[in-house]
PDB file of C-alpha atoms in Angstrom:
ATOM      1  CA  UNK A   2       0.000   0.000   0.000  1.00  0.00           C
ATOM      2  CA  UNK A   3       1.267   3.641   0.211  1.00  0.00           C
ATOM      3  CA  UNK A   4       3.070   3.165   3.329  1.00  0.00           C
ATOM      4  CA  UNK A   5       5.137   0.698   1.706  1.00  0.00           C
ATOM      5  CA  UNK A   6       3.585  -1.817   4.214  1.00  0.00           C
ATOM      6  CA  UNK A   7       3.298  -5.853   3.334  1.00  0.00           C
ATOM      7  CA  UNK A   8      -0.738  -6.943   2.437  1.00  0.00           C
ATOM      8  CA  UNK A   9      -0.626 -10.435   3.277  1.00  0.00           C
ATOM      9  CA  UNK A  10      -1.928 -13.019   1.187  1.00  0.00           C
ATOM     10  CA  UNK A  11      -1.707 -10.497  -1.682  1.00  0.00           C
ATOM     11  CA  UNK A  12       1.964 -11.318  -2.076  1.00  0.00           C
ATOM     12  CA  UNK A  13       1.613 -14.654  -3.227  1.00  0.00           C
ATOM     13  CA  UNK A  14      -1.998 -14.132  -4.630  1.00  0.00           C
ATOM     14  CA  UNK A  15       0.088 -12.090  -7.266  1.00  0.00           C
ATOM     15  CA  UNK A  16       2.673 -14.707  -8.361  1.00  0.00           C
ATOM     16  CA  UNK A  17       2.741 -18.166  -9.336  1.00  0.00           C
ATOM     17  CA  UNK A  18       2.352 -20.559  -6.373  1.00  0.00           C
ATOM     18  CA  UNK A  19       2.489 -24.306  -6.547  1.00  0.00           C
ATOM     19  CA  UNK A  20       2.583 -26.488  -3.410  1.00  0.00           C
ATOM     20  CA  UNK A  21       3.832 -30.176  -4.388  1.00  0.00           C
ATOM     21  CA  UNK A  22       1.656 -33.308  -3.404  1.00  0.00           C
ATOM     22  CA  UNK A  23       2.268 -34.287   0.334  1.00  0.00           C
ATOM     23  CA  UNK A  24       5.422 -37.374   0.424  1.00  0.00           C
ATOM     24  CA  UNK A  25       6.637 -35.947  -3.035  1.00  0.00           C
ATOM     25  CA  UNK A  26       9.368 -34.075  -1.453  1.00  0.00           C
ATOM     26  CA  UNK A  27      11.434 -34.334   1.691  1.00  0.00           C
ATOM     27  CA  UNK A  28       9.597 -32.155   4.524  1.00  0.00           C
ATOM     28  CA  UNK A  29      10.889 -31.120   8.137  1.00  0.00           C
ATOM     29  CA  UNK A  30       7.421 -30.699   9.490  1.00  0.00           C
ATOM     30  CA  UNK A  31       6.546 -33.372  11.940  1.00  0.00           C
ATOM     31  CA  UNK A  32       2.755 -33.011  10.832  1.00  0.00           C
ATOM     32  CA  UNK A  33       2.830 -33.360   7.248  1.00  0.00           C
ATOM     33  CA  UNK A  34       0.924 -30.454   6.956  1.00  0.00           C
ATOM     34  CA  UNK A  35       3.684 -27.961   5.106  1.00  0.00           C
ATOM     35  CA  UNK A  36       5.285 -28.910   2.053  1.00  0.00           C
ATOM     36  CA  UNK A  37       8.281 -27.632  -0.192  1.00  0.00           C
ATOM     37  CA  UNK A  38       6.569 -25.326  -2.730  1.00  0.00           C
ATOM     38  CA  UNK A  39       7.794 -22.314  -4.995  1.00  0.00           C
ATOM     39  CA  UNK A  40       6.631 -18.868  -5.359  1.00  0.00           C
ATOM     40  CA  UNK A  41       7.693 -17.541  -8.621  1.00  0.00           C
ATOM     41  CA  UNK A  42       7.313 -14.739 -11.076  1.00  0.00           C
ATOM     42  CA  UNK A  43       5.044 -17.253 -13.644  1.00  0.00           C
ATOM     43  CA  UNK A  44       4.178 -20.607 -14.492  1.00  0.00           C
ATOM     44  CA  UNK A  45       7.132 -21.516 -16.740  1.00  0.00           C
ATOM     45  CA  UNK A  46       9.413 -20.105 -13.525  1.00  0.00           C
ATOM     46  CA  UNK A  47       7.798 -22.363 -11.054  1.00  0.00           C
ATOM     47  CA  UNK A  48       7.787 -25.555 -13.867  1.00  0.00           C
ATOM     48  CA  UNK A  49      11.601 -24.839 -14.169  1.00  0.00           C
ATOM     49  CA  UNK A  50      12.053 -25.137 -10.126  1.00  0.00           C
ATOM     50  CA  UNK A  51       9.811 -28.426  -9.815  1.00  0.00           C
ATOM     51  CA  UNK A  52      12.257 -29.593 -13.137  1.00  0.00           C
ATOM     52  CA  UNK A  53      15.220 -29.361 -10.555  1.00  0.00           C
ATOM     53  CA  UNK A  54      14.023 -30.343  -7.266  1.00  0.00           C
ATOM     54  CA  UNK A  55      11.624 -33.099  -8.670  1.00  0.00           C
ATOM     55  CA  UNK A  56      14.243 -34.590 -11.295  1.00  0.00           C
ATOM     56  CA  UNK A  57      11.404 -34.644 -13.538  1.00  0.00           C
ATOM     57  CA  UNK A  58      10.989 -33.613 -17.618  1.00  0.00           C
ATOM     58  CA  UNK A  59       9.363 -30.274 -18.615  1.00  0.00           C
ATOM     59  CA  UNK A  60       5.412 -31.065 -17.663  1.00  0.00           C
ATOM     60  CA  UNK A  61       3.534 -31.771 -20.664  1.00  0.00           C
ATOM     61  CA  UNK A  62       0.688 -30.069 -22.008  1.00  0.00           C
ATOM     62  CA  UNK A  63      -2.688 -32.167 -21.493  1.00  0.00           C
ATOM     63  CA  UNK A  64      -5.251 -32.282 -24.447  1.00  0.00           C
ATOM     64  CA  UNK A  65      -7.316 -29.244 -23.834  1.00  0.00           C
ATOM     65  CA  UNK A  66      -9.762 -28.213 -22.691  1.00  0.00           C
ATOM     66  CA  UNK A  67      -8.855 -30.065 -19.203  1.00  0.00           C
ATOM     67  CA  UNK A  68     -12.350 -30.924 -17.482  1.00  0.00           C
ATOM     68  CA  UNK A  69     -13.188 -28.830 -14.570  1.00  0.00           C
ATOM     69  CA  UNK A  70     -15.069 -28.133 -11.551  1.00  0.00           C
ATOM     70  CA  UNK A  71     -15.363 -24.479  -9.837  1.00  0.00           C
ATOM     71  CA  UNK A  72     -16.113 -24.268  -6.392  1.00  0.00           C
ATOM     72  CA  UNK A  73     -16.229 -20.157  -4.829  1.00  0.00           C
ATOM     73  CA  UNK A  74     -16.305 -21.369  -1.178  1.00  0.00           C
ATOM     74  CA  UNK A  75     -15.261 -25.613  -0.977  1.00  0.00           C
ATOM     75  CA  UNK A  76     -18.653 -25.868   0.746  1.00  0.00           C
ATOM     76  CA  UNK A  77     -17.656 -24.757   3.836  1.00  0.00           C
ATOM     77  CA  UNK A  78     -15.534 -21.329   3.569  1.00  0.00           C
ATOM     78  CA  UNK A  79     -17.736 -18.122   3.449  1.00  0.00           C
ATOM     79  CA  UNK A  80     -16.035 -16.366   0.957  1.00  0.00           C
ATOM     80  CA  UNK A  81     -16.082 -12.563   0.467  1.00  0.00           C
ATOM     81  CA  UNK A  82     -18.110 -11.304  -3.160  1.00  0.00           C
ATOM     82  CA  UNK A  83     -14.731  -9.743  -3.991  1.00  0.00           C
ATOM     83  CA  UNK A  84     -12.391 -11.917  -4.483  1.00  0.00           C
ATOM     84  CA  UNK A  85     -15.250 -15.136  -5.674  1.00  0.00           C
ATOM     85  CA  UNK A  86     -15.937 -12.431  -8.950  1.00  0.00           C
ATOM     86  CA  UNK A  87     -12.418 -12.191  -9.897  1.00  0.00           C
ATOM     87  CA  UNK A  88     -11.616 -16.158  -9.233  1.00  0.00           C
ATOM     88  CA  UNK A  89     -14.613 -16.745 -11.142  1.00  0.00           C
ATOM     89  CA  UNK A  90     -13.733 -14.283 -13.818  1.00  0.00           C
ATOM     90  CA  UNK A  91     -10.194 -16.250 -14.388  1.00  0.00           C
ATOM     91  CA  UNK A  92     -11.942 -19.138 -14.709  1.00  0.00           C
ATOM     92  CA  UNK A  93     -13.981 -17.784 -17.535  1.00  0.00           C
ATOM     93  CA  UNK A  94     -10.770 -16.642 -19.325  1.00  0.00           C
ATOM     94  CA  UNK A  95      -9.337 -19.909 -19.023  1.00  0.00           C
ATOM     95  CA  UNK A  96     -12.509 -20.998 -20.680  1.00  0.00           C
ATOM     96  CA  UNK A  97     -12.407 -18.772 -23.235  1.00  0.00           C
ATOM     97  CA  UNK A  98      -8.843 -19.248 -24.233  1.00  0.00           C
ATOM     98  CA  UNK A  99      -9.525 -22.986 -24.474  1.00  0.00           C
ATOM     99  CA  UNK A 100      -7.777 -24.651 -21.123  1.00  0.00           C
ATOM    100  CA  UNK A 101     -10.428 -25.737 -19.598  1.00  0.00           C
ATOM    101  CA  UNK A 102     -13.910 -26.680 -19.797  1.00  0.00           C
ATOM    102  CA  UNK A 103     -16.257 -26.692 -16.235  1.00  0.00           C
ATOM    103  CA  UNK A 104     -18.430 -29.329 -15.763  1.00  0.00           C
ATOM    104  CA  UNK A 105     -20.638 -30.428 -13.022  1.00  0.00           C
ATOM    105  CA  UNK A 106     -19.933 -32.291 -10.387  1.00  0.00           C
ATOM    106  CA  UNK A 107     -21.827 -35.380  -9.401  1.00  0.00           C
ATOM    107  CA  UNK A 108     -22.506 -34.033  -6.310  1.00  0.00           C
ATOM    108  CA  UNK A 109     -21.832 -30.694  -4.796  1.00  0.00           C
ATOM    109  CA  UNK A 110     -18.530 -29.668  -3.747  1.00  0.00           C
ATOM    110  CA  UNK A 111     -19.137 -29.778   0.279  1.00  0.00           C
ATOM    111  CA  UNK A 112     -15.732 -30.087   2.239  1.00  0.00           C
ATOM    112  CA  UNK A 113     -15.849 -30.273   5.720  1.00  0.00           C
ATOM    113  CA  UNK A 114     -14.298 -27.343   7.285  1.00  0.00           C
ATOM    114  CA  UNK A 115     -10.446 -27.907   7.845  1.00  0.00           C
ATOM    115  CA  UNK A 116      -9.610 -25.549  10.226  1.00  0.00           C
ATOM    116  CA  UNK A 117     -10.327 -27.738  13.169  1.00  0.00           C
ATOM    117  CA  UNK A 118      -8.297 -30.431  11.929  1.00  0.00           C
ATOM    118  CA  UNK A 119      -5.065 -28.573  10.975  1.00  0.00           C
ATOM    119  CA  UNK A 120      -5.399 -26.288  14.349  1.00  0.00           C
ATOM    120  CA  UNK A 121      -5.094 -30.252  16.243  1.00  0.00           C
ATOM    121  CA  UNK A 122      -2.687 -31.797  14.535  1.00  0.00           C
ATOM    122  CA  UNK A 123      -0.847 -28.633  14.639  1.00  0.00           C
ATOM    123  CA  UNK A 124      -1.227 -28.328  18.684  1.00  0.00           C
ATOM    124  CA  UNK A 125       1.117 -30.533  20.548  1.00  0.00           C
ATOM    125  CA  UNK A 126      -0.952 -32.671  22.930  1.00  0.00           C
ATOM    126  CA  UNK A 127      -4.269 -32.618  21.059  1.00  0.00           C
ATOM    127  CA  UNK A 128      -6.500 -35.672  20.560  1.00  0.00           C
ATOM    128  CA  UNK A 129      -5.959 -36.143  16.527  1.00  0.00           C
ATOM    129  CA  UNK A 130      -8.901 -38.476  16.366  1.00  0.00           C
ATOM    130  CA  UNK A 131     -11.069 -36.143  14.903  1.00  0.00           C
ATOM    131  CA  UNK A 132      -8.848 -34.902  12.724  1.00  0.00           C
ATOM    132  CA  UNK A 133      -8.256 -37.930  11.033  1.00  0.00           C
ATOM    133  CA  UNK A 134     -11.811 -38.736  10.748  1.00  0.00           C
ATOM    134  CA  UNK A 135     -12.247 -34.871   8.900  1.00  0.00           C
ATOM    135  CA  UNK A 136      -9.126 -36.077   6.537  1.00  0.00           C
ATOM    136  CA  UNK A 137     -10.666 -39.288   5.715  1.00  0.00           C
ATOM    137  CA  UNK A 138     -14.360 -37.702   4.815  1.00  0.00           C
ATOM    138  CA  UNK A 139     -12.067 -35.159   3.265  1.00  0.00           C
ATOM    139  CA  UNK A 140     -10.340 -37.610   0.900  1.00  0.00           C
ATOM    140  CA  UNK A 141     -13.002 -39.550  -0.407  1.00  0.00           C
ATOM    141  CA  UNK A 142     -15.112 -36.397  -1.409  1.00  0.00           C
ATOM    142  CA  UNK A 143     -12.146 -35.303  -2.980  1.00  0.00           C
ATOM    143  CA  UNK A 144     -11.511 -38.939  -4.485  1.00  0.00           C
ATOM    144  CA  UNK A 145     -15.044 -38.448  -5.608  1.00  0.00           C
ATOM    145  CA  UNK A 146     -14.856 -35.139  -7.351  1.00  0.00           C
ATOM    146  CA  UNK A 147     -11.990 -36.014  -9.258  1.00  0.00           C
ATOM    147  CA  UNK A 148     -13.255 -39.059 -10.868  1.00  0.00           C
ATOM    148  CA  UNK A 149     -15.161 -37.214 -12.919  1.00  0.00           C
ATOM    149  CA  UNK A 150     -12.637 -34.058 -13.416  1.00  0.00           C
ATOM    150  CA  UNK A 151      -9.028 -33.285 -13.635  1.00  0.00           C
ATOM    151  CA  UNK A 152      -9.228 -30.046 -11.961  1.00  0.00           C
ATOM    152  CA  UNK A 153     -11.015 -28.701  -8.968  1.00  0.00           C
ATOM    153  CA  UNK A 154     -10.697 -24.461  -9.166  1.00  0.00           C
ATOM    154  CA  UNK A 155     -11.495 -21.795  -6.001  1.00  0.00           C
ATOM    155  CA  UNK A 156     -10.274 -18.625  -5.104  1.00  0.00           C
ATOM    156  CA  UNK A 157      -6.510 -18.932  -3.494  1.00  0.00           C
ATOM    157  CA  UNK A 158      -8.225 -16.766  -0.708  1.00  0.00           C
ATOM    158  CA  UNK A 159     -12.001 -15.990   0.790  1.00  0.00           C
ATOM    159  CA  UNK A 160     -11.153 -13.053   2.042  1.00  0.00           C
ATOM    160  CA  UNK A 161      -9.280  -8.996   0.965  1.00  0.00           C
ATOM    161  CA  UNK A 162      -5.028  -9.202   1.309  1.00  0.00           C
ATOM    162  CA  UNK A 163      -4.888  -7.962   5.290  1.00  0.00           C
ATOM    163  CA  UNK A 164      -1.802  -6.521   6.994  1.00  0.00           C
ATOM    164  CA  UNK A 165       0.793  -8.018   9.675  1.00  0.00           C
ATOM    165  CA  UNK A 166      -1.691  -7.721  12.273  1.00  0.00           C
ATOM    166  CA  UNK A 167      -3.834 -10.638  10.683  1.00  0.00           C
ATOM    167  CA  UNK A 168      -6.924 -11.410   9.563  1.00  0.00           C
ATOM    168  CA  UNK A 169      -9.140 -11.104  12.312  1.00  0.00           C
ATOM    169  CA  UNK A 170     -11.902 -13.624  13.169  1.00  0.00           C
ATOM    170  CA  UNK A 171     -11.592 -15.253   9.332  1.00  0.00           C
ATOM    171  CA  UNK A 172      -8.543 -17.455   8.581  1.00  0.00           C
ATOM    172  CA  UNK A 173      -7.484 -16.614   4.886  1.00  0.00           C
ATOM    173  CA  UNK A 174      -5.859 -19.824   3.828  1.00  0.00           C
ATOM    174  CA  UNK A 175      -9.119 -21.253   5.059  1.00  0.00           C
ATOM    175  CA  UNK A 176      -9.299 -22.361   1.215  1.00  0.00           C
ATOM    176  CA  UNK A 177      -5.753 -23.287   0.803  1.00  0.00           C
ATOM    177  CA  UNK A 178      -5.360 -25.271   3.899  1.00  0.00           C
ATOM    178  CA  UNK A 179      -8.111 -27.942   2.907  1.00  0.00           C
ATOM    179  CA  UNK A 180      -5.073 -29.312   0.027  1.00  0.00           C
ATOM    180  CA  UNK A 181      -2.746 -29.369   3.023  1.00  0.00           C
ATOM    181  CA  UNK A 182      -4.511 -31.387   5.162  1.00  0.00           C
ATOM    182  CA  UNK A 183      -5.400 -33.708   1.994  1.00  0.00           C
ATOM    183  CA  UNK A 184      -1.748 -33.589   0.733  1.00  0.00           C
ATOM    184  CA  UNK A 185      -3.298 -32.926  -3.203  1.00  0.00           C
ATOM    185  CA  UNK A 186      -1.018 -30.459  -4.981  1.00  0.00           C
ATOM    186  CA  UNK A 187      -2.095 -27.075  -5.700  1.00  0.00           C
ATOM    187  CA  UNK A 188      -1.037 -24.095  -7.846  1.00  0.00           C
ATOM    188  CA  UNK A 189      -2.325 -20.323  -7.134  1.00  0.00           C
ATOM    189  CA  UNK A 190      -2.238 -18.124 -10.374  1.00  0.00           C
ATOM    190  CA  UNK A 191      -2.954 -14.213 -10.713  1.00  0.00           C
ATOM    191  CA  UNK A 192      -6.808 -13.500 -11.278  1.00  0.00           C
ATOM    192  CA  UNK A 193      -6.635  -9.948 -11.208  1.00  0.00           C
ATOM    193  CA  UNK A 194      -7.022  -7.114  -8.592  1.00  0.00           C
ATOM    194  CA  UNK A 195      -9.816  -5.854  -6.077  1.00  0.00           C
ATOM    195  CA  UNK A 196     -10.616  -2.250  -5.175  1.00  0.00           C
ATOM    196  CA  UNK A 197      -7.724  -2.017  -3.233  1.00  0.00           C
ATOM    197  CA  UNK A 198      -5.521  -2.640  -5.496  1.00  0.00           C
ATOM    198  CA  UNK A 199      -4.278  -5.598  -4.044  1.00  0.00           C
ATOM    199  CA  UNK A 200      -4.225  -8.873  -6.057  1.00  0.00           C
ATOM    200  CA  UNK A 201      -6.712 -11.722  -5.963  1.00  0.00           C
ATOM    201  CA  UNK A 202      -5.701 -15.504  -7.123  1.00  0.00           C
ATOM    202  CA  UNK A 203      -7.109 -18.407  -8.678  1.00  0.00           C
ATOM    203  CA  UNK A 204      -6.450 -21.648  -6.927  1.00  0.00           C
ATOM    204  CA  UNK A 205      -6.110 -24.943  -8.902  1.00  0.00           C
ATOM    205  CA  UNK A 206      -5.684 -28.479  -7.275  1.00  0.00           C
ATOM    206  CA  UNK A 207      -5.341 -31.311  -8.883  1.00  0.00           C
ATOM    207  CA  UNK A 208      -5.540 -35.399  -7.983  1.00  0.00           C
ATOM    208  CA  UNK A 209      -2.051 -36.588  -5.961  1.00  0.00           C
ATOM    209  CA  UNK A 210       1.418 -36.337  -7.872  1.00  0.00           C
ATOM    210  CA  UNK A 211      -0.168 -33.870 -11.069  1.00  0.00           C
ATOM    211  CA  UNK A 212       1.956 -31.510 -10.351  1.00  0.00           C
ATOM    212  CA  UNK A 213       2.744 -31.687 -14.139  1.00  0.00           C
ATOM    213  CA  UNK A 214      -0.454 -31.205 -14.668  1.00  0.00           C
ATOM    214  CA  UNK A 215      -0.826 -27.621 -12.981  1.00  0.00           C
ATOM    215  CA  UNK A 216       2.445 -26.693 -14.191  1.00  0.00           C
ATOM    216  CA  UNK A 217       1.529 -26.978 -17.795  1.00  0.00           C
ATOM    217  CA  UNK A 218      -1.749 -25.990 -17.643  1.00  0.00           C
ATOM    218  CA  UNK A 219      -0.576 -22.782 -15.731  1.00  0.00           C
ATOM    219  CA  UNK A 220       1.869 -21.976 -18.713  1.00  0.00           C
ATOM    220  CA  UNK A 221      -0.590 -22.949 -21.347  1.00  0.00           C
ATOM    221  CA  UNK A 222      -2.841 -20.487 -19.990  1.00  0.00           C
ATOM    222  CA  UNK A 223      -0.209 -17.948 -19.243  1.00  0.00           C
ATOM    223  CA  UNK A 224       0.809 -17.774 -23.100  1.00  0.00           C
ATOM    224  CA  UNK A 225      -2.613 -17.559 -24.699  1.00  0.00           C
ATOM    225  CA  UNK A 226      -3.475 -15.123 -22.403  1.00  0.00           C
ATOM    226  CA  UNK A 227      -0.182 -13.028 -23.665  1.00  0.00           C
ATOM    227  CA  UNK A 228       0.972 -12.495 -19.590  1.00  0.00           C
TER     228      UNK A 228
END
């Protein structure tokens, strides 16, 4: 902002993000919960680190359109208007440059919330029963969902960039955090900015180990739409 001051998630709702499938890569955290991941200036960036740290080839493009579900709120996360019109309006660009194509879902997308969960198995001490039993639901909606599409798309946050002092009552990875406590890979591109000026992004996540997938999908879409 005009103070020079940090707006936090709008620094990486303004780059290319990609979180790597829980396992894929060696992790510190006790929990599983945090991965290794890249921020990066675009798509191709990001598929150049995963190149290197994966020891895999450059991610092939899918046929296209990939199949599609959008979701604004995961069926649990309360999202703000804001940033739901300009995930939603990304979508529509991928759609009309030919990446993907939405489709419906056989059943709605309803997630149970996974704040509680990740708050447990984050808290030394904790029972983690019930977390395990939200991971398992969790994982077979999600199992669900993508047997009938490749891709499942939401905003990368519910909620307007906030400063160092948090966001208040409303966790903003709230939509983020549901693909780390399901350990599917997920990839946050640019969808544009909000009244503030701050930036709002599109969050893609994709069945375990496609991180190929996201990558070349993201720089598909990142050429045809000339960024």
């Amino acid at each position: 902002d005009g103070a020079g001051s940090v707006r936090i998630p709008a620094a990486w709702c303004g780059v290319a993000g990609l979180k790597t499938t829980a396992g894929r890569l060696p992790s510190a955290d006790r929990t599983g919960l945090a991965v290794p991941g890249v921020l990066a200036r675009s798509a191709a960036d990001a598929a150049s680190w995963w190149q290197v740290v994966a020891g895999e080839p450059e991610p092939a493009l899918p046929s296209l359109p990939v199949t599609a579900v959008w979701s604004p709120d995961l069926g649990f996360a309360g999202p703000d208007p804001e940033p739901v019109a300009l995930g939603r309006a990304a979508v529509e660009r991928l759609v009309a440059a030919g990446v993907v194509r939405l489709v419906r879902p056989r059943v709605p997308v309803r997630l149970m919330d996974p704040g509680p969960a990740w708050l447990a198995l984050r808290t030394p001490g904790a029972d983690p029963a019930g977390a395990h039993r939200v991971r398992a639901e969790n994982d077979r909606r999600l199992a669900a969902l993508f047997a009938g599409a490749e891709l499942l798309l939401t905003p990368t946050a519910p909620t307007a960039p906030h400063g160092h002092e948090g966001p208040g009552g409303r966790y903003s990875t709230s939509l983020t955090w549901a693909f780390n406590l399901s350990g599917h890979p997920a990839l946050s591109l640019p969808a544009g900015f909000g009244g503030d000026g701050c930036p709002a992004g599109l969050q893609l996540a994709a069945p375990h180990g496609r991180e190929g997938l996201l990558l070349a999908l993201a720089r598909e879409a990142e050429a045809r739409s000339g960024d």
